[in-house]
mmCIF file of C-alpha atoms and ligand atoms in Angstrom:
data_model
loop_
_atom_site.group_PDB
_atom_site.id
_atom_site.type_symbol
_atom_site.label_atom_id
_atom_site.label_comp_id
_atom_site.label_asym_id
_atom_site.label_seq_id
_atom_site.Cartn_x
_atom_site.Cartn_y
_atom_site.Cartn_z
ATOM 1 C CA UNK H 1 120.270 122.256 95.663
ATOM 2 C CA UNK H 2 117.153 123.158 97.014
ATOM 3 C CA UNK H 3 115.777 120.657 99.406
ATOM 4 C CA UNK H 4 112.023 121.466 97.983
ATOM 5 C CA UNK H 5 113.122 121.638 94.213
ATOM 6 C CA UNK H 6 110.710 119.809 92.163
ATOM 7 C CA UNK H 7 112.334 115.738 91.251
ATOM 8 C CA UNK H 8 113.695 115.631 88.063
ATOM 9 C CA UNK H 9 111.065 112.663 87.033
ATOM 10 C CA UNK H 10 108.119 114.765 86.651
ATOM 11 C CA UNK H 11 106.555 113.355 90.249
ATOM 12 C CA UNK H 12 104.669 115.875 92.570
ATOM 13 C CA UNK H 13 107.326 115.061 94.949
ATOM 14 C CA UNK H 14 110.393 117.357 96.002
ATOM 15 C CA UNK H 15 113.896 115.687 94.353
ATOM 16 C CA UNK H 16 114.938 114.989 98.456
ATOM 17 C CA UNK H 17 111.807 112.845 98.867
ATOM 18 C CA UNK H 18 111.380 110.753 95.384
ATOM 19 C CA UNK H 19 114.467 109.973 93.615
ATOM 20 C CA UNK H 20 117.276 111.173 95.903
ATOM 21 C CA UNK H 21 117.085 108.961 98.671
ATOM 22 C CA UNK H 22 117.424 105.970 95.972
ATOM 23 C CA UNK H 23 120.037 107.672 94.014
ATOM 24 C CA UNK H 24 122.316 108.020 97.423
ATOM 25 C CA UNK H 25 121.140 104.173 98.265
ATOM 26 C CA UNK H 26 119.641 105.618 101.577
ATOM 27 C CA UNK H 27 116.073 103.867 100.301
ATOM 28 C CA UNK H 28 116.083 100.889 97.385
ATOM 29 C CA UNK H 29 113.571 101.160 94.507
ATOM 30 C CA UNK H 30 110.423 98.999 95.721
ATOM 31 C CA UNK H 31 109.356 98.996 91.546
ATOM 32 C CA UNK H 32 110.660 99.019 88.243
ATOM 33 C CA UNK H 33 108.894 102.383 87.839
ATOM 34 C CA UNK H 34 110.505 103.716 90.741
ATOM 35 C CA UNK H 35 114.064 102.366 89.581
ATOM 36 C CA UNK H 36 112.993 103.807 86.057
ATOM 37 C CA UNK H 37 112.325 107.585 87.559
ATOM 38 C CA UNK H 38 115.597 107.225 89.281
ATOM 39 C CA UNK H 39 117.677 106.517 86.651
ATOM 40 C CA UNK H 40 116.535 109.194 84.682
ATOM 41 C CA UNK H 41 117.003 111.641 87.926
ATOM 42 C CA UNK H 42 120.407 110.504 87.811
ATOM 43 C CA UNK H 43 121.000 111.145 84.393
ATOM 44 C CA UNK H 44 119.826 114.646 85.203
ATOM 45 C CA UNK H 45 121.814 115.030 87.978
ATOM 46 C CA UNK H 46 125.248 113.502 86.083
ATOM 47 C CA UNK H 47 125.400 110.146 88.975
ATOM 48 C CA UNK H 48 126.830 107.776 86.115
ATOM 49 C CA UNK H 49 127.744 105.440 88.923
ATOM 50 C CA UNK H 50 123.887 104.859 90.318
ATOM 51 C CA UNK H 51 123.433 103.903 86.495
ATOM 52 C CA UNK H 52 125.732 101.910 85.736
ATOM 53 C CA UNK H 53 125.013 100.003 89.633
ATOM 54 C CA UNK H 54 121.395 99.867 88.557
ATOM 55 C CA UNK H 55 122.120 97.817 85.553
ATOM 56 C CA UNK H 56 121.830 94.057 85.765
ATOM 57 C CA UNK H 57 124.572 92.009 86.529
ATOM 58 C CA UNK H 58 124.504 90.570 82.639
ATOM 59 C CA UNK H 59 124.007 94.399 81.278
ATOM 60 C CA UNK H 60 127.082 95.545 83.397
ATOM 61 C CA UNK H 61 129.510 94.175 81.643
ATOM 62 C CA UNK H 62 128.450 95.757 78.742
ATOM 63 C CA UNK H 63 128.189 99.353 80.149
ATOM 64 C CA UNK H 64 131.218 101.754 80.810
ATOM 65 C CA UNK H 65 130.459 104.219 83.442
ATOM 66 C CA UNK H 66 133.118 107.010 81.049
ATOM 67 C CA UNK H 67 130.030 106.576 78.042
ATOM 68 C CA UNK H 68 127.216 106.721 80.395
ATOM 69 C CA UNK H 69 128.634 109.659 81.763
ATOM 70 C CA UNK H 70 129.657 111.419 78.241
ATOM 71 C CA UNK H 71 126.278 110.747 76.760
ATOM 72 C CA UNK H 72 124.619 112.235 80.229
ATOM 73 C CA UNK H 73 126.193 115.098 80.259
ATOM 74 C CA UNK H 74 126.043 115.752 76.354
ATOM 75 C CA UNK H 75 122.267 116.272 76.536
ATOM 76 C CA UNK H 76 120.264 118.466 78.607
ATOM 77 C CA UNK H 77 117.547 116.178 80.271
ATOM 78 C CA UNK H 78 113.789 118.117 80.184
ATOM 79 C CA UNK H 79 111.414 115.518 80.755
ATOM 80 C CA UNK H 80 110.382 112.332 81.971
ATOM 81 C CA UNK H 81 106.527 110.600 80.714
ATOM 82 C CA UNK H 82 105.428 107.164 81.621
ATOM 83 C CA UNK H 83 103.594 105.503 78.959
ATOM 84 C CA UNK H 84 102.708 102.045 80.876
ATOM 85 C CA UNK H 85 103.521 99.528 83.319
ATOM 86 C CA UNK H 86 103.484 95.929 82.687
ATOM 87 C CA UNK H 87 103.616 94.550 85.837
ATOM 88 C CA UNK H 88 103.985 90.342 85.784
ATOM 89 C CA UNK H 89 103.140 87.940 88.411
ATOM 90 C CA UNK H 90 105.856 86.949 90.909
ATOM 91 C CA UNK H 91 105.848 83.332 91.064
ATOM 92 C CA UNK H 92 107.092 81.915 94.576
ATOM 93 C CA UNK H 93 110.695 84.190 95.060
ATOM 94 C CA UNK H 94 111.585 83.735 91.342
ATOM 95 C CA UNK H 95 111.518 87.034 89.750
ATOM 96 C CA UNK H 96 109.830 88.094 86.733
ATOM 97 C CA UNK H 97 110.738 90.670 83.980
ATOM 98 C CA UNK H 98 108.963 93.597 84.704
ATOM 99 C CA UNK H 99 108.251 96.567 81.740
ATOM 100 C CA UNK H 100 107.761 99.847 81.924
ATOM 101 C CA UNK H 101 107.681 101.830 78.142
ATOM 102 C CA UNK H 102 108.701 105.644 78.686
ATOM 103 C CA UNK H 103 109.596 108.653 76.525
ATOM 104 C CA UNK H 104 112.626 110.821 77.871
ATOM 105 C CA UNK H 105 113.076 114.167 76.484
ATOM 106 C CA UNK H 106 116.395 116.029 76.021
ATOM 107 C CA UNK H 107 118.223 118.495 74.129
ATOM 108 C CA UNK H 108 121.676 117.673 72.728
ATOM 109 C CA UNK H 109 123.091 120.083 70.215
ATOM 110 C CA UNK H 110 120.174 122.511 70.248
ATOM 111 C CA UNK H 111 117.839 119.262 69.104
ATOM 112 C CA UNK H 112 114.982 118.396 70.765
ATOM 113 C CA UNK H 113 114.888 115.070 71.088
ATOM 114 C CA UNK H 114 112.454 111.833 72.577
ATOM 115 C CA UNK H 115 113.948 108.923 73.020
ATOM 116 C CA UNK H 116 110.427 106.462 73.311
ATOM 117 C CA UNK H 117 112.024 103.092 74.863
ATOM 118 C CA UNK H 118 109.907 99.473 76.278
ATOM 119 C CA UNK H 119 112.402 98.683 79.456
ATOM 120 C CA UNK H 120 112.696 95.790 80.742
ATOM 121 C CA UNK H 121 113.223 95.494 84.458
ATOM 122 C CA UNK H 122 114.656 91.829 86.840
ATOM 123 C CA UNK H 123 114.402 91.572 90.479
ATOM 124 C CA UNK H 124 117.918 90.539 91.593
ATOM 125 C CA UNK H 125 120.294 89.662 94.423
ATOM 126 C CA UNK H 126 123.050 92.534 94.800
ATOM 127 C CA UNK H 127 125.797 90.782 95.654
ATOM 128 C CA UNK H 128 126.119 87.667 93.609
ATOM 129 C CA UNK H 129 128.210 85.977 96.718
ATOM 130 C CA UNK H 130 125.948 86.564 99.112
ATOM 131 C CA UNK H 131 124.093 83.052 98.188
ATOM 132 C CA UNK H 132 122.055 82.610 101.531
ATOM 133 C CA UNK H 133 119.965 85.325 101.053
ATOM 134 C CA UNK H 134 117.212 85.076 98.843
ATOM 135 C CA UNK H 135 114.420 86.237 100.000
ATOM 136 C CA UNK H 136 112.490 88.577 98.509
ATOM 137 C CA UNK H 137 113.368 91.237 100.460
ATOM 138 C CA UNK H 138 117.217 91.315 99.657
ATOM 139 C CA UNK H 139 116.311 91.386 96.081
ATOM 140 C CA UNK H 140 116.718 94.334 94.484
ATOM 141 C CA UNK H 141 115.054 95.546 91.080
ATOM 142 C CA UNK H 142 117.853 96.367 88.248
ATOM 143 C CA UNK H 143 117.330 97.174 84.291
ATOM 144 C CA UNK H 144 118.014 94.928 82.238
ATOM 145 C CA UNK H 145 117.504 96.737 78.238
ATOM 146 C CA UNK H 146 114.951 97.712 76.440
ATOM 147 C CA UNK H 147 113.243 97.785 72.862
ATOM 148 C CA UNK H 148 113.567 101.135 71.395
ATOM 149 C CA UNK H 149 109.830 102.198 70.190
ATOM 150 C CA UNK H 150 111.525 105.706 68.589
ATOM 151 C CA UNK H 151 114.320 107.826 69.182
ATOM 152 C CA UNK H 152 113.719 111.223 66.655
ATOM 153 C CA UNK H 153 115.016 114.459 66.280
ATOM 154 C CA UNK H 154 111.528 116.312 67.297
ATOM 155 C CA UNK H 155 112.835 120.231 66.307
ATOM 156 C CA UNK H 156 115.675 122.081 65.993
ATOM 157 C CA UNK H 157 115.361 124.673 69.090
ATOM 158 C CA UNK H 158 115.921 128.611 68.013
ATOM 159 C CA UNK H 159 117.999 130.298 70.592
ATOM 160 C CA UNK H 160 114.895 133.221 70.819
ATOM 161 C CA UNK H 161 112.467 130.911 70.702
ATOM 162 C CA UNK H 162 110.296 130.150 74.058
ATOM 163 C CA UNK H 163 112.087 126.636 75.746
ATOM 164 C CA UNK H 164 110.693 123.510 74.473
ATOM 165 C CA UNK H 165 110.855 122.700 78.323
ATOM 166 C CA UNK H 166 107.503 124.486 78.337
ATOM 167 C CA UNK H 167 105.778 122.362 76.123
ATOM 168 C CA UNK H 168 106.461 119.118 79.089
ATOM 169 C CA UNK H 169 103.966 119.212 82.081
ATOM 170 C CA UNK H 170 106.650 116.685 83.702
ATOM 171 C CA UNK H 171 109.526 119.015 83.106
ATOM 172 C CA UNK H 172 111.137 119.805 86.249
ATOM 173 C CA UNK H 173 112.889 123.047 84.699
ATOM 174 C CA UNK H 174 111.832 125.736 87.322
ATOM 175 C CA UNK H 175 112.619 128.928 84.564
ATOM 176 C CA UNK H 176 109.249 128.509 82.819
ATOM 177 C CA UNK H 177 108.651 131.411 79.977
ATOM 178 C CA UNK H 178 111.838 131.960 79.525
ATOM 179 C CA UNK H 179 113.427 131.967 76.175
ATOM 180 C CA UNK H 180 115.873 128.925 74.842
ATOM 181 C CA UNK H 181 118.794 130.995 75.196
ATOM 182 C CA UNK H 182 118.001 131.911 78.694
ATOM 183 C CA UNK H 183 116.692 128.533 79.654
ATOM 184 C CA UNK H 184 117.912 124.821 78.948
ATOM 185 C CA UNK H 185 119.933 126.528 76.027
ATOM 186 C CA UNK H 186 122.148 128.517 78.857
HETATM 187 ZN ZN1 ZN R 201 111.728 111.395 91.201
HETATM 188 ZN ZN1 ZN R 202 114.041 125.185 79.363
#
């Protein structure tokens, strides 16, 4: 992979310098948007692990890493948009739940789909038996679930057709003009 290929979240930055370094846990996410962009980088890329290790600890254990990785790789992932970002006081070192409300676009079964979703994001420590550290540093920010706003079927993509990808100014598809067939649809 390119080391200058545009980052699957729609940033300005190159893949190596936004979401990468989190998504090898050479950098941690220093927001919930960050940690938001970065999971949907990895479901681009197929990293079911950074996923499932970016859930919170009381989300984990109802997460398999086998579904997170079948539903990743069953859709084609176009687009990334960032609707808002509720970002809550931090009283003292206890953490708050942080929001962020996105849309990510994908194609699964020649469907265009968005899946609109209000996340819901906890500061936490990473290893629960490491109880001496707590401070605010050696938290790190996980997801916790979020309210579905909509999750439709936007169109059903014709294989001559010019690639819905087009349509996204966040996509981070580089063959832009090209048909469906010769594009996401490939
Ligand atoms: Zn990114
Ligand atoms: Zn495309």
């Amino acid at each position: 992979m390119s080391l200058n290929k545009k980052c699957f979240c729609g940033s300005i930055k190159s893949f190596s310098a936004c979401c990468q370094p989190l998504i090898i846990k050479e950098k941690q996410s220093l927001t919930p948007e960050q940690l938001m962009r970065s999971r949907f980088s990895a479901y681009a890329t197929g990293n079911s692990q950074y996923i499932y290790d970016t859930y919170a600890k009381s989300s984990q254990v109802s997460q398999s890493i086998k579904e997170i990785s079948e539903w990743s790789e069953a859709c084609t992932w176009i687009a990334l948009q960032i609707h808002s970002i509720n970002n809550n006081e931090l009283i003292d070192n206890e953490s708050a739940e942080q929001f962020v409300e996105f849309s990510a676009i994908y194609i699964t079964d020649g469907v265009l789909c968005e899946l609109r979703e209000n996340s819901r994001f906890i500061l936490e420590i990473p290893q629960p038996e490491n109880t001496q550290t707590n401070d605010k540093q050696d938290l790190e920010w996980r997801y916790i679930d979020g309210d579905i706003v909509k999750h439709d079927e936007l169109t059903k993509i014709k294989r001559k057709e010019l690639c819905p990808c087009n349509s996204f100014p966040t996509t981070w598809v580089i063959k832009k003009g090209k048909k469906y067939k010769q594009c996401c649809g490939n």
